[in-house]
Amino acid sequence: PNVSKEDKIKLLKEAVDQHQLYSREAMAGKGVDRHLFALYVVSVGTKVDSPFLKSVLSQPWSLSTSQVPQRQTPPNFWPGDDQGDKYTSPSGGFGPVADDGYGVSYAIVGEKRLFFHVSSKRSAKNTNSTSLQDHIFRALAELKDLFPPEQFTSKPKSKK
C-alpha cells in the first residue's frame, strides 16, 4: 500500500525476470516437479521403496498453476475468415492437487485477453475460488494502473 509506483515497477521486473528464469529452466527439464515425478515413475516401475520420495511427494502443493494451450479448435472451425482472433476458445481448467488447495489455469490470448480458471474443493474450509479470483482481478487492475494503455500507444511521426 505504501510502496511507490517506481518501486512497484522495479519489484515487478525482478519477479518477472525470476519467473522467466524458472520457466526456461523448467522447459529445459530442470523444474523440481519434473525431477520428482521422474524419480517417482522410476521407483514405481522398479518397485523400489523410497522414504525420500514418500516424504517429498506427501508435501502439500496448495497452489497448482499452469498456462493452458490455446487454439485447440480445428482449422476453419470459427465462422467466416476468423481463425480464432475474434472468437477464442479459453480451453479448460483443472482441479486442485491438494484437498485444501487451488488449481489455477490461465491463458494469455494476444495482447488484450486473459482467461483464468480458478478451482477449489467446496469441502475445504480454507479455500474460496471466488475470493481468489477477486484477488487476481484486483492484482490485474493494479497492474493496469501501473502501465496505462496510452503509455504503449505509438504516436505517428510528424512529417516535416
PDB file of C-alpha atoms in Angstrom:
ATOM      1  CA  PRO A   1       0.000   0.000   0.000  1.00  0.00           C
ATOM      2  CA  ASN A   2       2.749   2.483   0.842  1.00  0.00           C
ATOM      3  CA  VAL A   3       5.056   1.463  -1.986  1.00  0.00           C
ATOM      4  CA  SER A   4       5.835   3.994  -4.698  1.00  0.00           C
ATOM      5  CA  LYS A   5       4.872   3.317  -8.296  1.00  0.00           C
ATOM      6  CA  GLU A   6       8.549   3.208  -9.259  1.00  0.00           C
ATOM      7  CA  ASP A   7       9.327   0.626  -6.554  1.00  0.00           C
ATOM      8  CA  LYS A   8       6.328  -1.486  -7.602  1.00  0.00           C
ATOM      9  CA  ILE A   9       7.565  -1.499 -11.198  1.00  0.00           C
ATOM     10  CA  LYS A  10      11.094  -2.378 -10.053  1.00  0.00           C
ATOM     11  CA  LEU A  11       9.817  -5.265  -7.899  1.00  0.00           C
ATOM     12  CA  LEU A  12       7.581  -6.483 -10.714  1.00  0.00           C
ATOM     13  CA  LYS A  13      10.515  -6.511 -13.122  1.00  0.00           C
ATOM     14  CA  GLU A  14      12.573  -8.550 -10.641  1.00  0.00           C
ATOM     15  CA  ALA A  15       9.705 -11.020 -10.224  1.00  0.00           C
ATOM     16  CA  VAL A  16       9.201 -11.311 -13.993  1.00  0.00           C
ATOM     17  CA  ASP A  17      12.928 -11.884 -14.555  1.00  0.00           C
ATOM     18  CA  GLN A  18      12.941 -14.625 -11.914  1.00  0.00           C
ATOM     19  CA  HIS A  19       9.801 -16.216 -13.366  1.00  0.00           C
ATOM     20  CA  GLN A  20      11.346 -16.242 -16.849  1.00  0.00           C
ATOM     21  CA  LEU A  21      14.456 -17.924 -15.457  1.00  0.00           C
ATOM     22  CA  TYR A  22      12.349 -20.605 -13.722  1.00  0.00           C
ATOM     23  CA  SER A  23      10.281 -21.091 -16.902  1.00  0.00           C
ATOM     24  CA  ARG A  24      13.380 -21.529 -19.070  1.00  0.00           C
ATOM     25  CA  GLU A  25      14.845 -23.975 -16.564  1.00  0.00           C
ATOM     26  CA  ALA A  26      11.595 -25.950 -16.412  1.00  0.00           C
ATOM     27  CA  MET A  27      11.441 -26.130 -20.233  1.00  0.00           C
ATOM     28  CA  ALA A  28      14.988 -27.497 -20.141  1.00  0.00           C
ATOM     29  CA  GLY A  29      13.905 -30.240 -17.731  1.00  0.00           C
ATOM     30  CA  LYS A  30      15.222 -28.502 -14.620  1.00  0.00           C
ATOM     31  CA  GLY A  31      11.876 -27.996 -12.872  1.00  0.00           C
ATOM     32  CA  VAL A  32      11.756 -29.581  -9.423  1.00  0.00           C
ATOM     33  CA  ASP A  33       8.361 -31.159 -10.004  1.00  0.00           C
ATOM     34  CA  ARG A  34       9.536 -32.845 -13.201  1.00  0.00           C
ATOM     35  CA  HIS A  35      12.553 -34.389 -11.494  1.00  0.00           C
ATOM     36  CA  LEU A  36      10.455 -35.626  -8.604  1.00  0.00           C
ATOM     37  CA  PHE A  37       7.867 -37.070 -10.962  1.00  0.00           C
ATOM     38  CA  ALA A  38      10.570 -38.863 -12.959  1.00  0.00           C
ATOM     39  CA  LEU A  39      12.041 -40.319  -9.771  1.00  0.00           C
ATOM     40  CA  TYR A  40       8.567 -41.420  -8.691  1.00  0.00           C
ATOM     41  CA  VAL A  41       7.904 -43.160 -12.024  1.00  0.00           C
ATOM     42  CA  VAL A  42      11.254 -44.955 -11.820  1.00  0.00           C
ATOM     43  CA  SER A  43      10.645 -46.029  -8.212  1.00  0.00           C
ATOM     44  CA  VAL A  44       7.208 -47.424  -9.062  1.00  0.00           C
ATOM     45  CA  GLY A  45       8.488 -49.117 -12.212  1.00  0.00           C
ATOM     46  CA  THR A  46      11.398 -50.736 -10.402  1.00  0.00           C
ATOM     47  CA  LYS A  47       9.363 -51.431  -7.248  1.00  0.00           C
ATOM     48  CA  VAL A  48      11.906 -49.547  -5.123  1.00  0.00           C
ATOM     49  CA  ASP A  49      10.523 -48.078  -1.903  1.00  0.00           C
ATOM     50  CA  SER A  50      11.912 -44.574  -1.353  1.00  0.00           C
ATOM     51  CA  PRO A  51      11.413 -42.857   2.018  1.00  0.00           C
ATOM     52  CA  PHE A  52      12.736 -39.642   0.437  1.00  0.00           C
ATOM     53  CA  LEU A  53      10.081 -39.659  -2.300  1.00  0.00           C
ATOM     54  CA  LYS A  54       7.354 -40.572   0.174  1.00  0.00           C
ATOM     55  CA  SER A  55       8.338 -37.582   2.293  1.00  0.00           C
ATOM     56  CA  VAL A  56       8.731 -35.109  -0.568  1.00  0.00           C
ATOM     57  CA  LEU A  57       5.658 -36.179  -2.506  1.00  0.00           C
ATOM     58  CA  SER A  58       3.496 -36.027   0.606  1.00  0.00           C
ATOM     59  CA  GLN A  59       4.243 -32.296   0.945  1.00  0.00           C
ATOM     60  CA  PRO A  60       1.180 -30.227   0.138  1.00  0.00           C
ATOM     61  CA  TRP A  61       1.062 -28.406  -3.174  1.00  0.00           C
ATOM     62  CA  SER A  62      -1.595 -25.924  -2.143  1.00  0.00           C
ATOM     63  CA  LEU A  63      -1.372 -23.924  -5.366  1.00  0.00           C
ATOM     64  CA  SER A  64      -1.121 -25.616  -8.725  1.00  0.00           C
ATOM     65  CA  THR A  65      -0.889 -23.300 -11.743  1.00  0.00           C
ATOM     66  CA  SER A  66      -0.367 -23.800 -15.437  1.00  0.00           C
ATOM     67  CA  GLN A  67      -0.847 -21.967 -18.679  1.00  0.00           C
ATOM     68  CA  VAL A  68      -3.300 -23.864 -20.836  1.00  0.00           C
ATOM     69  CA  PRO A  69      -2.922 -24.221 -24.589  1.00  0.00           C
ATOM     70  CA  GLN A  70      -4.829 -22.015 -26.963  1.00  0.00           C
ATOM     71  CA  ARG A  71      -6.368 -22.639 -30.343  1.00  0.00           C
ATOM     72  CA  GLN A  72      -7.498 -26.159 -29.613  1.00  0.00           C
ATOM     73  CA  THR A  73     -10.095 -25.898 -32.316  1.00  0.00           C
ATOM     74  CA  PRO A  74      -9.551 -27.295 -35.800  1.00  0.00           C
ATOM     75  CA  PRO A  75      -8.850 -25.023 -38.767  1.00  0.00           C
ATOM     76  CA  ASN A  76     -11.963 -23.424 -40.255  1.00  0.00           C
ATOM     77  CA  PHE A  77     -13.900 -24.022 -37.032  1.00  0.00           C
ATOM     78  CA  TRP A  78     -14.785 -20.360 -36.497  1.00  0.00           C
ATOM     79  CA  PRO A  79     -17.277 -18.532 -38.716  1.00  0.00           C
ATOM     80  CA  GLY A  80     -16.136 -16.514 -41.696  1.00  0.00           C
ATOM     81  CA  ASP A  81     -12.452 -15.950 -42.154  1.00  0.00           C
ATOM     82  CA  ASP A  82     -11.691 -15.753 -38.422  1.00  0.00           C
ATOM     83  CA  GLN A  83      -9.012 -18.175 -37.297  1.00  0.00           C
ATOM     84  CA  GLY A  84      -9.504 -17.646 -33.591  1.00  0.00           C
ATOM     85  CA  ASP A  85      -8.646 -13.966 -33.299  1.00  0.00           C
ATOM     86  CA  LYS A  86     -12.234 -12.815 -32.881  1.00  0.00           C
ATOM     87  CA  TYR A  87     -13.611 -15.992 -31.337  1.00  0.00           C
ATOM     88  CA  THR A  88     -11.264 -17.651 -28.886  1.00  0.00           C
ATOM     89  CA  SER A  89     -11.627 -20.930 -27.050  1.00  0.00           C
ATOM     90  CA  PRO A  90     -10.458 -20.381 -23.476  1.00  0.00           C
ATOM     91  CA  SER A  91      -9.629 -24.095 -23.112  1.00  0.00           C
ATOM     92  CA  GLY A  92     -10.362 -25.806 -19.838  1.00  0.00           C
ATOM     93  CA  GLY A  93      -9.064 -25.964 -16.342  1.00  0.00           C
ATOM     94  CA  PHE A  94      -8.069 -28.454 -13.708  1.00  0.00           C
ATOM     95  CA  GLY A  95      -8.782 -29.053 -10.070  1.00  0.00           C
ATOM     96  CA  PRO A  96      -6.512 -28.565  -7.092  1.00  0.00           C
ATOM     97  CA  VAL A  97      -3.863 -31.205  -6.435  1.00  0.00           C
ATOM     98  CA  ALA A  98      -4.415 -30.916  -2.668  1.00  0.00           C
ATOM     99  CA  ASP A  99      -7.769 -31.258  -0.931  1.00  0.00           C
ATOM    100  CA  ASP A 100      -7.259 -27.859   0.697  1.00  0.00           C
ATOM    101  CA  GLY A 101      -5.640 -26.101  -2.250  1.00  0.00           C
ATOM    102  CA  TYR A 102      -6.342 -24.366  -5.539  1.00  0.00           C
ATOM    103  CA  GLY A 103      -5.994 -25.196  -9.201  1.00  0.00           C
ATOM    104  CA  VAL A 104      -5.461 -22.111 -11.363  1.00  0.00           C
ATOM    105  CA  SER A 105      -5.124 -22.365 -15.106  1.00  0.00           C
ATOM    106  CA  TYR A 106      -4.667 -19.327 -17.285  1.00  0.00           C
ATOM    107  CA  ALA A 107      -4.294 -18.377 -20.907  1.00  0.00           C
ATOM    108  CA  ILE A 108      -2.810 -15.244 -22.393  1.00  0.00           C
ATOM    109  CA  VAL A 109      -4.586 -14.629 -25.689  1.00  0.00           C
ATOM    110  CA  GLY A 110      -2.991 -11.976 -27.846  1.00  0.00           C
ATOM    111  CA  GLU A 111      -2.378  -8.557 -26.381  1.00  0.00           C
ATOM    112  CA  LYS A 112      -5.775  -7.881 -24.831  1.00  0.00           C
ATOM    113  CA  ARG A 113      -7.207 -11.055 -23.316  1.00  0.00           C
ATOM    114  CA  LEU A 114      -6.531 -13.183 -20.275  1.00  0.00           C
ATOM    115  CA  PHE A 115      -8.526 -16.206 -19.191  1.00  0.00           C
ATOM    116  CA  PHE A 116      -8.438 -17.684 -15.700  1.00  0.00           C
ATOM    117  CA  HIS A 117     -10.000 -20.857 -14.350  1.00  0.00           C
ATOM    118  CA  VAL A 118      -9.852 -20.994 -10.545  1.00  0.00           C
ATOM    119  CA  SER A 119     -10.971 -24.114  -8.726  1.00  0.00           C
ATOM    120  CA  SER A 120     -11.007 -25.461  -5.202  1.00  0.00           C
ATOM    121  CA  LYS A 121     -12.971 -28.049  -3.281  1.00  0.00           C
ATOM    122  CA  ARG A 122     -16.094 -26.796  -1.581  1.00  0.00           C
ATOM    123  CA  SER A 123     -15.370 -29.187   1.271  1.00  0.00           C
ATOM    124  CA  ALA A 124     -12.166 -27.286   2.133  1.00  0.00           C
ATOM    125  CA  LYS A 125     -12.832 -24.729   4.846  1.00  0.00           C
ATOM    126  CA  ASN A 126      -9.779 -22.631   3.963  1.00  0.00           C
ATOM    127  CA  THR A 127     -10.412 -22.125   0.247  1.00  0.00           C
ATOM    128  CA  ASN A 128     -12.761 -19.934  -1.727  1.00  0.00           C
ATOM    129  CA  SER A 129     -12.378 -19.849  -5.507  1.00  0.00           C
ATOM    130  CA  THR A 130     -14.453 -16.683  -5.900  1.00  0.00           C
ATOM    131  CA  SER A 131     -12.328 -14.848  -3.351  1.00  0.00           C
ATOM    132  CA  LEU A 132      -9.060 -15.927  -5.016  1.00  0.00           C
ATOM    133  CA  GLN A 133     -10.460 -14.896  -8.400  1.00  0.00           C
ATOM    134  CA  ASP A 134     -11.350 -11.480  -6.949  1.00  0.00           C
ATOM    135  CA  HIS A 135      -7.775 -11.106  -5.654  1.00  0.00           C
ATOM    136  CA  ILE A 136      -6.408 -11.990  -9.091  1.00  0.00           C
ATOM    137  CA  PHE A 137      -8.668  -9.399 -10.735  1.00  0.00           C
ATOM    138  CA  ARG A 138      -7.636  -6.734  -8.198  1.00  0.00           C
ATOM    139  CA  ALA A 139      -3.970  -7.512  -8.850  1.00  0.00           C
ATOM    140  CA  LEU A 140      -4.555  -7.206 -12.600  1.00  0.00           C
ATOM    141  CA  ALA A 141      -6.293  -3.859 -12.065  1.00  0.00           C
ATOM    142  CA  GLU A 142      -3.272  -2.659 -10.070  1.00  0.00           C
ATOM    143  CA  LEU A 143      -1.002  -3.734 -12.924  1.00  0.00           C
ATOM    144  CA  LYS A 144      -3.190  -1.850 -15.374  1.00  0.00           C
ATOM    145  CA  ASP A 145      -2.839   1.271 -13.205  1.00  0.00           C
ATOM    146  CA  LEU A 146       0.959   0.886 -13.231  1.00  0.00           C
ATOM    147  CA  PHE A 147       1.048   0.689 -17.025  1.00  0.00           C
ATOM    148  CA  PRO A 148      -1.719   2.799 -18.553  1.00  0.00           C
ATOM    149  CA  PRO A 149      -2.547   1.904 -22.185  1.00  0.00           C
ATOM    150  CA  GLU A 150      -1.602   5.337 -23.506  1.00  0.00           C
ATOM    151  CA  GLN A 151       1.953   4.589 -22.408  1.00  0.00           C
ATOM    152  CA  PHE A 152       2.128   1.963 -25.170  1.00  0.00           C
ATOM    153  CA  THR A 153       0.301   3.813 -27.909  1.00  0.00           C
ATOM    154  CA  SER A 154       2.718   4.825 -30.603  1.00  0.00           C
ATOM    155  CA  LYS A 155       2.271   8.326 -31.895  1.00  0.00           C
ATOM    156  CA  PRO A 156       2.532   8.911 -35.637  1.00  0.00           C
ATOM    157  CA  LYS A 157       5.677  10.721 -36.619  1.00  0.00           C
ATOM    158  CA  SER A 158       5.028  14.186 -37.929  1.00  0.00           C
ATOM    159  CA  LYS A 159       6.166  14.933 -41.443  1.00  0.00           C
ATOM    160  CA  LYS A 160       8.479  17.877 -41.784  1.00  0.00           C
TER     161      LYS A 160
END
